[in-house]
mmCIF file of C-alpha atoms and ligand atoms in Angstrom:
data_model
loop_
_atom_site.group_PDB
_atom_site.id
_atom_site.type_symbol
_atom_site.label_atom_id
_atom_site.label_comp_id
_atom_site.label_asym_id
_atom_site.label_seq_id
_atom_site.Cartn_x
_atom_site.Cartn_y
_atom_site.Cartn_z
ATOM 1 C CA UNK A 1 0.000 0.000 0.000
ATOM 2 C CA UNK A 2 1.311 3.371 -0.894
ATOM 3 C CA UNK A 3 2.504 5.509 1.934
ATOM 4 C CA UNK A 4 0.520 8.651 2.560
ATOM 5 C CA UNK A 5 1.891 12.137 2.426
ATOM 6 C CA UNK A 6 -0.267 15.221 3.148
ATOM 7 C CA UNK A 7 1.629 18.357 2.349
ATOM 8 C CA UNK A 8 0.699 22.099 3.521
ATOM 9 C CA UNK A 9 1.846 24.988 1.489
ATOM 10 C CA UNK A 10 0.500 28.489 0.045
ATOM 11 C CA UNK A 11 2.632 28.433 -3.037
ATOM 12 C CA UNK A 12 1.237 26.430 -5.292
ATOM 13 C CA UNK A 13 4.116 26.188 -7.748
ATOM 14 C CA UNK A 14 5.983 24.906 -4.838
ATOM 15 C CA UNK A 15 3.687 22.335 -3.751
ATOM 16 C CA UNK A 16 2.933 21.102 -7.638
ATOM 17 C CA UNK A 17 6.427 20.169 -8.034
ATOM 18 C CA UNK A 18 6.619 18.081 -4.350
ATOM 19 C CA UNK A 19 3.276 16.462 -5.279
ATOM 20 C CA UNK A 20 4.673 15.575 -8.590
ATOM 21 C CA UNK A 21 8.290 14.682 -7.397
ATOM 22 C CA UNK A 22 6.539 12.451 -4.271
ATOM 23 C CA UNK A 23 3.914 10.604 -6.737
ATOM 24 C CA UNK A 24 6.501 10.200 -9.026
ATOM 25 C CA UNK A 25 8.179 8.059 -6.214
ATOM 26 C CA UNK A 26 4.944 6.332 -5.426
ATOM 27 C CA UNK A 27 3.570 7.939 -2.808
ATOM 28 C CA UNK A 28 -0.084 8.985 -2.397
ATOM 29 C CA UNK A 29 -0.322 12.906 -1.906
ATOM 30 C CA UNK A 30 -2.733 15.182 -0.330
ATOM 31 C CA UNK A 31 -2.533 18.972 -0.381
ATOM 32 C CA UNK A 32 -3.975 22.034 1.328
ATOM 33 C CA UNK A 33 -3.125 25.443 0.303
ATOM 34 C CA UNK A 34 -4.208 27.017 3.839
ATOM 35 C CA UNK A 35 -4.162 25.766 7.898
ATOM 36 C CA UNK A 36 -7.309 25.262 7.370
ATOM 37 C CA UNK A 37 -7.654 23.001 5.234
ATOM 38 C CA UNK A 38 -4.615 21.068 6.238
ATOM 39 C CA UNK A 39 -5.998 20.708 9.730
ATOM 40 C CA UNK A 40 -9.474 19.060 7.772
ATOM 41 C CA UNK A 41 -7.421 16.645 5.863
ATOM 42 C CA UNK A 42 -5.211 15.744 8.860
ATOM 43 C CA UNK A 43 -7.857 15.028 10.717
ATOM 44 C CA UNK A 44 -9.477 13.024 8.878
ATOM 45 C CA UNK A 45 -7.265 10.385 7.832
ATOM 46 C CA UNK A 46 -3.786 8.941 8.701
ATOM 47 C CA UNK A 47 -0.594 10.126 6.834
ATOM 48 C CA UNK A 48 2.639 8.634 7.156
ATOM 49 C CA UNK A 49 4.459 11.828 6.810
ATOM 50 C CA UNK A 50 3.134 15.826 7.169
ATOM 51 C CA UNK A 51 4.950 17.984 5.924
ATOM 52 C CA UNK A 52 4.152 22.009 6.755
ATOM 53 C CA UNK A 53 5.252 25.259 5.118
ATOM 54 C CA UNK A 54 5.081 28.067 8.021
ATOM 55 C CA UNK A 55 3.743 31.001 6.328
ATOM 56 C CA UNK A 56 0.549 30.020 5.479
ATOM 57 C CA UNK A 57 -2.669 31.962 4.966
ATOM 58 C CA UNK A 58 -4.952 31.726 8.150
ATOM 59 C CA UNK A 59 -3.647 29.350 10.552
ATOM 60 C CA UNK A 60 0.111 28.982 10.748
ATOM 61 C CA UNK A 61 1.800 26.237 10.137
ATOM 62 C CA UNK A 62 3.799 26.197 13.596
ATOM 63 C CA UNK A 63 0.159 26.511 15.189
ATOM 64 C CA UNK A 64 -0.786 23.777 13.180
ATOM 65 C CA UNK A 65 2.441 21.430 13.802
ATOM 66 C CA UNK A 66 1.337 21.930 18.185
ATOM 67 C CA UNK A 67 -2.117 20.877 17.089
ATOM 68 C CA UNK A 68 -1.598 17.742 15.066
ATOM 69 C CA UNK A 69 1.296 16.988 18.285
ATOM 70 C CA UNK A 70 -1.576 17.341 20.746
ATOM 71 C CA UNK A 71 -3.890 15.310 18.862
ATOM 72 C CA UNK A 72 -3.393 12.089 20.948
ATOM 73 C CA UNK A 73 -4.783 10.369 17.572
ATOM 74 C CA UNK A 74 -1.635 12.024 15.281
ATOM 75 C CA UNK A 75 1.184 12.655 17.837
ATOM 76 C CA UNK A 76 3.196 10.664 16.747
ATOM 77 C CA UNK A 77 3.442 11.416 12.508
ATOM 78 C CA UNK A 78 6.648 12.702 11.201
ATOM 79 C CA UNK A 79 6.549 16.390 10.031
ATOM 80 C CA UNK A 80 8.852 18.102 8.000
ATOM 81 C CA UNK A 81 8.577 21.929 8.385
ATOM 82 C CA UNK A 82 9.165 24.266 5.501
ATOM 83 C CA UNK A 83 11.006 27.553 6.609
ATOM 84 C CA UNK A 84 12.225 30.782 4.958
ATOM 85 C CA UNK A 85 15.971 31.598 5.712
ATOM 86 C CA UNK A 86 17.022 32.883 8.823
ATOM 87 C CA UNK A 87 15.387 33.551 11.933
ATOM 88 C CA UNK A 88 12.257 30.941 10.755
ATOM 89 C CA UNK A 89 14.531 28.765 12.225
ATOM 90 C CA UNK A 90 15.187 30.002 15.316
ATOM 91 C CA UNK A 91 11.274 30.508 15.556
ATOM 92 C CA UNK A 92 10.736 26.654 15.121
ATOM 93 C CA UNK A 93 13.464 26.250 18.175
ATOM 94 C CA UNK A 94 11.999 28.315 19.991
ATOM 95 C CA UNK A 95 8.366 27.615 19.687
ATOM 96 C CA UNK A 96 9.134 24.256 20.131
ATOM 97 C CA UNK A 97 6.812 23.066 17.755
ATOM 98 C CA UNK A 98 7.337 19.433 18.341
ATOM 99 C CA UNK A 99 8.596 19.087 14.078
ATOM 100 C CA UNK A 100 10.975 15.373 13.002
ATOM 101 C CA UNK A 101 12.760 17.734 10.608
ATOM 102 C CA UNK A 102 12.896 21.174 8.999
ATOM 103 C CA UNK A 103 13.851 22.491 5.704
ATOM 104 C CA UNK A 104 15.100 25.737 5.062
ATOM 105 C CA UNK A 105 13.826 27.388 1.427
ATOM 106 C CA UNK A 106 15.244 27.332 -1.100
ATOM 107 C CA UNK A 107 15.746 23.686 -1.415
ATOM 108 C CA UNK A 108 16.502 21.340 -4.137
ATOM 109 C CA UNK A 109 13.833 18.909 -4.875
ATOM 110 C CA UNK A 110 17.259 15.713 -4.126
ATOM 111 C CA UNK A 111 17.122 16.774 -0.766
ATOM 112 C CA UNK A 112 13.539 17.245 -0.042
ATOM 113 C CA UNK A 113 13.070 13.688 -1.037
ATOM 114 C CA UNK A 114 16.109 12.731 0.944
ATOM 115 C CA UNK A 115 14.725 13.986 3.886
ATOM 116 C CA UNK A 116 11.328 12.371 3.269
ATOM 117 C CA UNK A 117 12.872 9.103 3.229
ATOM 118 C CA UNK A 118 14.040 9.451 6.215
ATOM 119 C CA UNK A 119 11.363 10.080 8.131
ATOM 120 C CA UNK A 120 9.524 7.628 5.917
ATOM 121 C CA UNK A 121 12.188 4.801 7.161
ATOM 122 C CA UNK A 122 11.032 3.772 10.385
ATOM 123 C CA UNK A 123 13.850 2.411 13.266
ATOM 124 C CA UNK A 124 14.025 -1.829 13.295
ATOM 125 C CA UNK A 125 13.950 -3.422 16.323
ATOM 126 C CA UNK A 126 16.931 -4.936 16.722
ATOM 127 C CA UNK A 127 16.432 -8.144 18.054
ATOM 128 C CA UNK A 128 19.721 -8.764 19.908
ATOM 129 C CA UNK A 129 19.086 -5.586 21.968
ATOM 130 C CA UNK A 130 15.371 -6.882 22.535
ATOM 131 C CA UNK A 131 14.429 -4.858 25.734
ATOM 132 C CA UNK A 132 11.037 -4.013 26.787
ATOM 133 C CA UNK A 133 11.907 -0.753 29.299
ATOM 134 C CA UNK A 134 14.703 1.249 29.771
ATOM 135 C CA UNK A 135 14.355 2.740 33.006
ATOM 136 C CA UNK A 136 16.698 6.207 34.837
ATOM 137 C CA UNK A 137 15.163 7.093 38.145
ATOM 138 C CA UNK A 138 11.589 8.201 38.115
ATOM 139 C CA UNK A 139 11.743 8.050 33.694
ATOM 140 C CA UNK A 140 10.285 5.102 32.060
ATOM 141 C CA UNK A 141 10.762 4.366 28.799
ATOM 142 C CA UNK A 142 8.124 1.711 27.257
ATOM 143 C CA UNK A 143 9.731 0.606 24.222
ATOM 144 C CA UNK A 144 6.765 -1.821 22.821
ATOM 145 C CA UNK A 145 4.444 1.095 23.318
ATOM 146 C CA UNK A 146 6.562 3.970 22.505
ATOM 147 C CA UNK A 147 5.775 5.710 25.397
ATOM 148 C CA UNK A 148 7.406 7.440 28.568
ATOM 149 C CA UNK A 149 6.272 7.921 32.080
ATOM 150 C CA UNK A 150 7.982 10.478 34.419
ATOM 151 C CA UNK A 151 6.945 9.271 37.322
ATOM 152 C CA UNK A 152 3.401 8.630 37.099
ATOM 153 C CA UNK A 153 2.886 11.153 34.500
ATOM 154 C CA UNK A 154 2.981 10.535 30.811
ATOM 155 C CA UNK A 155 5.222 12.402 28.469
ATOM 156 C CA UNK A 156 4.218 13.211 25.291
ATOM 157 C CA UNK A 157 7.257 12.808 22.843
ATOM 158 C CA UNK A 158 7.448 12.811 18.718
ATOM 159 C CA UNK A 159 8.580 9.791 17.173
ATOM 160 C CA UNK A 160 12.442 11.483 16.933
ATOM 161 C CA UNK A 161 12.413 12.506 20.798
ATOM 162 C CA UNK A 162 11.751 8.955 21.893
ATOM 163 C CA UNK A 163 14.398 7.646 19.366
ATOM 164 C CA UNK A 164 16.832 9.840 20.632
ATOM 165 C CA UNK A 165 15.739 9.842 23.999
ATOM 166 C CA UNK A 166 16.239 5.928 23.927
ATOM 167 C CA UNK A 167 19.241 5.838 22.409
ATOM 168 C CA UNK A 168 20.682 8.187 25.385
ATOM 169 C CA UNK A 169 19.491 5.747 27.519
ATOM 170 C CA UNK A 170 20.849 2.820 26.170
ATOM 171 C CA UNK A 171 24.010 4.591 26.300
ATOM 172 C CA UNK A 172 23.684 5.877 29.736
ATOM 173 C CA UNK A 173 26.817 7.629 31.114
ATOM 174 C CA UNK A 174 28.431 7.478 27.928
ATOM 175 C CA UNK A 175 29.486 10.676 25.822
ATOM 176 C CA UNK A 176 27.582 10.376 22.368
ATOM 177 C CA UNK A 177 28.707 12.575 19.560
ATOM 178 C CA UNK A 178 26.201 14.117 17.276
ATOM 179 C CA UNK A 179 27.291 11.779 14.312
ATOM 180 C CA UNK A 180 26.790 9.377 16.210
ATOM 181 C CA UNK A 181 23.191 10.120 17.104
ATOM 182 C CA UNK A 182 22.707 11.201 13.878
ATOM 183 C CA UNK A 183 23.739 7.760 12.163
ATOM 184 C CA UNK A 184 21.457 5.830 15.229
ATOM 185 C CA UNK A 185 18.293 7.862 15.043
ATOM 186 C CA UNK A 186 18.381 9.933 11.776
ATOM 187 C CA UNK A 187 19.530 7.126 9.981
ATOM 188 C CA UNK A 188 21.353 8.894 7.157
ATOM 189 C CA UNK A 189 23.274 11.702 8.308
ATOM 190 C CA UNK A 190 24.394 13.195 5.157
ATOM 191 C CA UNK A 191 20.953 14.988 4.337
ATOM 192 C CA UNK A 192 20.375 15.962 7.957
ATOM 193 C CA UNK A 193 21.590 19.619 9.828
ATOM 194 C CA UNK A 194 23.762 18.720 12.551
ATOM 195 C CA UNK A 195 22.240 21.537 14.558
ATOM 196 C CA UNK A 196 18.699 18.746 13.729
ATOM 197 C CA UNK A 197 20.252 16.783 17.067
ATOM 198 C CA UNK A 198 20.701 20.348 19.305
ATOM 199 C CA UNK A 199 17.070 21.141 18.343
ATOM 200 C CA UNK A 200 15.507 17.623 19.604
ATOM 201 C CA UNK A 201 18.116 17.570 22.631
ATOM 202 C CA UNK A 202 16.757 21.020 23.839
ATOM 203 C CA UNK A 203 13.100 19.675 23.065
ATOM 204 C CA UNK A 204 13.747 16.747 24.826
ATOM 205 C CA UNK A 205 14.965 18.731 27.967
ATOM 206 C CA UNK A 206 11.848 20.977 28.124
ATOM 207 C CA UNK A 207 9.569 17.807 28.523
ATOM 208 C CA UNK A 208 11.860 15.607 30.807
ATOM 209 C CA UNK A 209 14.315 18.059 32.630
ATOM 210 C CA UNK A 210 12.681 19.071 36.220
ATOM 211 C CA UNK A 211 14.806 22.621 35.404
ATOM 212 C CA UNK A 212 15.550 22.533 31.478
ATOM 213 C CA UNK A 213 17.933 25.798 31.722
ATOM 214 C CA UNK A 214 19.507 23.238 34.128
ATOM 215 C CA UNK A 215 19.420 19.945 32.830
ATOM 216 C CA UNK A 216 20.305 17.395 35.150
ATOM 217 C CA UNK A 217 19.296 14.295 32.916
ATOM 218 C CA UNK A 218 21.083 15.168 29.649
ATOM 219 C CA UNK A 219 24.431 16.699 30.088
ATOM 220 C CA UNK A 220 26.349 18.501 27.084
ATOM 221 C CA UNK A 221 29.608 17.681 26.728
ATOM 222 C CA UNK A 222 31.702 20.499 24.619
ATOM 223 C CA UNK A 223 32.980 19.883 21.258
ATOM 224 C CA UNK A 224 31.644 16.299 21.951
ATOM 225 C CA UNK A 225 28.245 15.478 22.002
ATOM 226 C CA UNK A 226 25.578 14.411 24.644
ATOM 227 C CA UNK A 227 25.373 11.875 27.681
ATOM 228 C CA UNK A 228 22.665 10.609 29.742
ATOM 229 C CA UNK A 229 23.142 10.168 33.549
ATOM 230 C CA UNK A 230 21.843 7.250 34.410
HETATM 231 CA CA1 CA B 301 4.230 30.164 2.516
#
């Protein structure tokens, strides 16, 4: 069955050629000029990958990346945000929107569908490493279920938060560099901003760090990478 695709973006030249680059490809593709609309088609079927433009007529498409991530019923589909040079991208860091991935314009159509396959490539359990919880104080990781308690409260993560949240905790007290992480939860590194693993590490910190300006959890080591104290 063909993979689903719903795409979100005011220009329609733009969003012609993605349609006809990600049919050509053999995905099925759905698109919504406005928020609006994309929020209708979201909601009423199941995508395997959203992908957002932010500048969108009407309802944002930050506004409508935080609504699809509280939906309990989409929370956890990829999205690939679509951003303008510059400080767009410091926006989506800052708003935390909860986005897999983000694109800065202009972009070739290669690495658009790059980045679509990775999102689209979903982690293998490896059955060596077969574990059922990964567990760091009062955090609870349910791997079968993909999801994580703090305590007895449930955290809401995206798909690329738990990923990378569970490979820190596989690795607990050990230093991970961002190529590494990159490799283990991206998958394919080349097509994917290095700055991609900063962005989900200070996401990650504002759901599971008591004091995120303080993380205690997630430590960043300089010129290194990242380490989880276990
Ligand atoms: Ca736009």
């Amino acid at each position: 069955m063909a993979k689903k695709i719903l795409i979100v973006e005011d220009e329609e030249k733009l969003i012609n050629n993605l349609a006809d680059k990600l049919r050509a490809e053999g995905y099925e593709v759905f698109t919504a000029l406005d928020g609006e609309t994309g929020w209708n088609l979201a909601h009423n079927d199941t995508y395997d990958l959203i992908v957002l433009d932010i500048m969108l007529p009407g309802l944002d498409g930050l506004s409508l990346c935080r609504m699809i991530r509280n939906d309990s019923k989409m929370s956890d589909v990829p999205i690939i945000i679509l951003t303008a040079r510059g400080t767009e991208v410091d926006k989506i860091v800052g708003l935390e929107s909860g986005a897999d991935d983000y694109i800065v314009k202009p972009f070739g159509l290669g690495e658009f569908l790059a980045r679509v396959r990775v999102q689209m490539r979903r982690p293998s359990p490896d059955r060596t490493m077969r574990q059922d919880e990964l567990v760091s104080s009062n955090l609870r990781l349910d791997l079968t279920g993909r999801r994580v308690f703090k305590g007895d409260d449930e955290i809401k993560l995206s798909n690329k938060e738990f990923d990378l949240l569970a490979e820190l905790m596989r690795n607990k007290n050990a230093v991970l560099s961002r190529d590494l992480i990159l490799t283990k939860v991206w998958g394919y590194d080349y097509f994917v901003d290095k700055r991609t693993v900063d962005v989900h590490i200070r996401w990650l910190r504002e759901k599971i760090e008591d004091n995120p300006s303080s993380p205690k959890r997630i430590s960043t080591v300089r010129g290194v990478g990242y380490r989880f104290e276990g």
